[in-house]
Amino acid sequence: MKLNEIKNETLRSWIWQMAALCQPEQIVIIDGSEEQREELLQLALRNGDLIKLNQDKHPGCYYHRSDSADVARTEHLTFICTPDKDQAGPTNNWMQPQEARDRATEIFQRSMRNRIMYVIPFSMGPVGSEFSKIGVQLTDSLYVVLNMMIMTRVGANVLDALGYKGDFTRCLHGLASLDPERRLILHFPQDNEIWSVGSGYGGNALLGKKCLALRIASYQARQEGWLAEHMLIMGIEGPDGRLFYIAAAFPSACGKTNLAMLIPPEGLKAKGYRVFTIGDDIAWFRVNTDGQLWGINPEAGMFGVAPGTNSQSNPNAMATIVKNTIFTNTLLTPDYGVWWENGEGQTPANGVNWQGLPWYPGLTDADGKKVMGAHPNSRFTAPLIQCPSVSNRIDQPQGVPISAIIFGGRRASVMPLVYEAFNWKHGVYVGATAASEVTAAQTHGIGDLRFDPMAMLPFCGYNMADYFSHWLRVGQRLNPAPKIFHVNWFRKDDDGNFLWPGYGENLRVLEWIIDRCRNAVTAQKTAIGYMPNPADLDLNGLDLAPDALTKLLAIDKDLWLKEMEAREKFLRDKLGTTVPVEIFQQHLELKERLKKMD
Ligand code: GTP
Ligand code: SPV
Ligand code: MN
């Protein structure tokens, strides 16, 4: 396909403009054809972007190593560039738009000399759906092109949908030197534009994902009256055959992919439970004319955390990645297979690790620290359609109706296994004050507890306080509104062991949540919300320590009051007075209820 075949004039002139800046040797438009994909794969093998894996064991699978200083999102180099700093708010890094463009221009300038600039027209959401948004990414990374072809809907049909006059998000991406000192991830919400330079991995580089589908989309969602969220969507079919769709927001590497495709434990399977996966990372919601919240997954693939994934923890993910998958930063075994910590099968005797260094089990570095085979944020990119539990509704343009929204995070203490908010307003407060221990999905602060409202702290494209107001406003249009819950799979005992087995067993908690949605069980009214009567949680066949459930459901008044102080600091000192009064009110009411607890 030739540039002058693109009907959209704005797109054509933008491509020329960006090409003038980056000066690629050639421009190639991605048309979505299988022939072109095959050509690109061959080129990627020749230029070293990809290594071909053992095609007998891993048909259609490839391996990639990103630069060892480019292995996770870099939130400190990520900016929201609005004319006014207040529009970005206190939780985002802000840069004045002109300064941002000047700084990035200096890095992009001539950065694609002797390189190819690929033009990727992509749709987030089913092509042509009212929910969907079109983006066009320019990039000089073939690895990024091949990932985008899995993660999004790419090709000439997107250009057709865009037509002569359609609007699209301009996504400029360049590898440049990959030097973190010369790396910028810039968002211009008012211009519907993203500039990312100096990184070739994950959310920094696959611009449809966090940059468009969350940061830019959340800004647009506020203006257009919908929600763009860091959530999985799954369908759960109960014993009576009725299907409930639920959405869940957990911060990065806190279990969305795992929950979205869980396998029911035996007892629940026998009762008739089945799980259908709609999405594992991002959800877009709209209030339908029926008053319900409907949601789609704007993505077409999954970019899942490899370490910890095995056929015990996540059999459906293992089945999804048997073919047509790109593995990044895992261990490469001598027979051109892949391996990662807490993965599948025997630990290989040796291999080449994520840094490209010879590796064997037990290898330590100069300081005696264990050297990993796979990076903790190593990932697989695979088509969602290959997931055995995939729903047959992923391409439905109107999405699916949502019965419950779940917030959660990694909390070693304080947060119980599950509780239910009293109503939407209370639920928005629960989401707004959610916190979690930082994971390897980002480069800085791993292990620290941080507030991460609705799991959107790194992804909200505008002022977080205004985002809370938007949630409250959307709630006013919902009838009935989904019920809101909070879960924690990560509570630990005094010896540091997880109290709850997690993974597939989490369906036991989801069963209670669904039962609440259809008014099938009563609950205990506590200071923090509704909690299960222990007898209503089906624990059959589960080998829980005798007092584990008591500990999992315990509310420690002192710890909660400490939590309330931290929340207050976050809401008042960090977010400030623009936080909606309803949120403060919920906070004060909860504090009163906790104080009255005995
Ligand atoms: P992003 O793709 O970064 O947004 O992550 P995610 O939320 O999809 O997380 P994912 O499901 O990939 O899980 C990340 C890590 O958490 C993996 O190492 C999992 O093994 C672990 N994990 C997932 N679910 C559970 C659980 O229920 N219990 C425990 N203990 N660990 C879990
Ligand atoms: C996350 O960090 O939440 C991810 C991975 O899903 S990335 O695409 O790198 O953002
Ligand atoms: Mn994510």
PDB file of C-alpha atoms and ligand atoms in Angstrom, residues 210 230 250-258 280-281 303 305 307-308 379 410 441 489-490 498 501-503 506, ligand 1:
ATOM      1  CA  LYS A 210      -1.603   2.343  28.303  1.00  0.00           C
ATOM      2  CA  HIS A 230      -7.385  -0.567  33.934  1.00  0.00           C
ATOM      3  CA  PHE A 250      -5.894  -4.446  40.152  1.00  0.00           C
ATOM      4  CA  PRO A 251      -2.611  -2.577  39.726  1.00  0.00           C
ATOM      5  CA  SER A 252       0.045  -3.883  37.333  1.00  0.00           C
ATOM      6  CA  ALA A 253       1.150  -7.472  37.992  1.00  0.00           C
ATOM      7  CA  CYS A 254      -1.506  -7.986  40.699  1.00  0.00           C
ATOM      8  CA  GLY A 255      -3.535 -10.719  39.038  1.00  0.00           C
ATOM      9  CA  LYS A 256      -5.851  -9.414  36.289  1.00  0.00           C
ATOM     10  CA  THR A 257      -4.643 -11.845  33.605  1.00  0.00           C
ATOM     11  CA  ASN A 258      -4.863 -14.723  36.066  1.00  0.00           C
ATOM     12  CA  ASP A 280      -7.333  -9.028  30.930  1.00  0.00           C
ATOM     13  CA  ASP A 281      -6.065  -5.458  31.206  1.00  0.00           C
ATOM     14  CA  PHE A 303       0.681  -8.940  27.093  1.00  0.00           C
ATOM     15  CA  VAL A 305       3.567 -11.475  32.920  1.00  0.00           C
ATOM     16  CA  PRO A 307       7.153 -15.496  35.730  1.00  0.00           C
ATOM     17  CA  GLY A 308       4.707 -17.397  37.893  1.00  0.00           C
ATOM     18  CA  ARG A 379       6.096 -11.150  29.173  1.00  0.00           C
ATOM     19  CA  ARG A 410      -1.425  -6.545  46.885  1.00  0.00           C
ATOM     20  CA  ALA A 441       5.858  -3.879  36.134  1.00  0.00           C
ATOM     21  CA  TRP A 489      -5.690 -12.300  47.427  1.00  0.00           C
ATOM     22  CA  PHE A 490      -2.364 -11.362  48.980  1.00  0.00           C
ATOM     23  CA  PHE A 498      -0.123 -16.149  51.682  1.00  0.00           C
ATOM     24  CA  PRO A 501      -4.399 -19.983  47.845  1.00  0.00           C
ATOM     25  CA  GLY A 502      -5.478 -17.578  45.104  1.00  0.00           C
ATOM     26  CA  TYR A 503      -5.620 -18.247  41.368  1.00  0.00           C
ATOM     27  CA  ASN A 506     -10.554 -17.007  43.694  1.00  0.00           C
TER      28      ASN A 506
HETATM   29  P1  GTP B   1      -0.440  -6.367  34.261  1.00  0.00           P
HETATM   30  O1  GTP B   1      -0.379  -7.087  32.957  1.00  0.00           O
HETATM   31  O2  GTP B   1       0.885  -5.803  34.669  1.00  0.00           O
HETATM   32  O3  GTP B   1      -1.496  -5.315  34.311  1.00  0.00           O
HETATM   33  O4  GTP B   1      -0.681  -7.488  35.406  1.00  0.00           O
HETATM   34  P2  GTP B   1      -1.932  -8.362  35.848  1.00  0.00           P
HETATM   35  O5  GTP B   1      -2.770  -7.584  36.804  1.00  0.00           O
HETATM   36  O6  GTP B   1      -2.606  -8.948  34.669  1.00  0.00           O
HETATM   37  O7  GTP B   1      -1.225  -9.523  36.711  1.00  0.00           O
HETATM   38  P3  GTP B   1      -1.031 -11.086  36.423  1.00  0.00           P
HETATM   39  O8  GTP B   1      -2.331 -11.818  36.364  1.00  0.00           O
HETATM   40  O9  GTP B   1      -0.111 -11.237  35.277  1.00  0.00           O
HETATM   41  O10 GTP B   1      -0.298 -11.557  37.759  1.00  0.00           O
HETATM   42  C1  GTP B   1       0.950 -11.036  38.139  1.00  0.00           C
HETATM   43  C2  GTP B   1       1.593 -11.883  39.181  1.00  0.00           C
HETATM   44  O11 GTP B   1       0.724 -12.115  40.290  1.00  0.00           O
HETATM   45  C3  GTP B   1       2.004 -13.251  38.673  1.00  0.00           C
HETATM   46  O12 GTP B   1       3.305 -13.548  39.116  1.00  0.00           O
HETATM   47  C4  GTP B   1       1.011 -14.185  39.285  1.00  0.00           C
HETATM   48  O13 GTP B   1       1.552 -15.454  39.509  1.00  0.00           O
HETATM   49  C5  GTP B   1       0.620 -13.488  40.587  1.00  0.00           C
HETATM   50  N1  GTP B   1      -0.777 -13.793  40.973  1.00  0.00           N
HETATM   51  C6  GTP B   1      -1.868 -13.680  40.175  1.00  0.00           C
HETATM   52  N2  GTP B   1      -3.007 -14.049  40.823  1.00  0.00           N
HETATM   53  C7  GTP B   1      -2.613 -14.408  42.066  1.00  0.00           C
HETATM   54  C8  GTP B   1      -3.322 -14.891  43.224  1.00  0.00           C
HETATM   55  O14 GTP B   1      -4.542 -15.055  43.236  1.00  0.00           O
HETATM   56  N3  GTP B   1      -2.586 -15.139  44.338  1.00  0.00           N
HETATM   57  C9  GTP B   1      -1.224 -14.951  44.353  1.00  0.00           C
HETATM   58  N4  GTP B   1      -0.577 -15.231  45.489  1.00  0.00           N
HETATM   59  N5  GTP B   1      -0.524 -14.510  43.292  1.00  0.00           N
HETATM   60  C10 GTP B   1      -1.198 -14.244  42.166  1.00  0.00           C
END
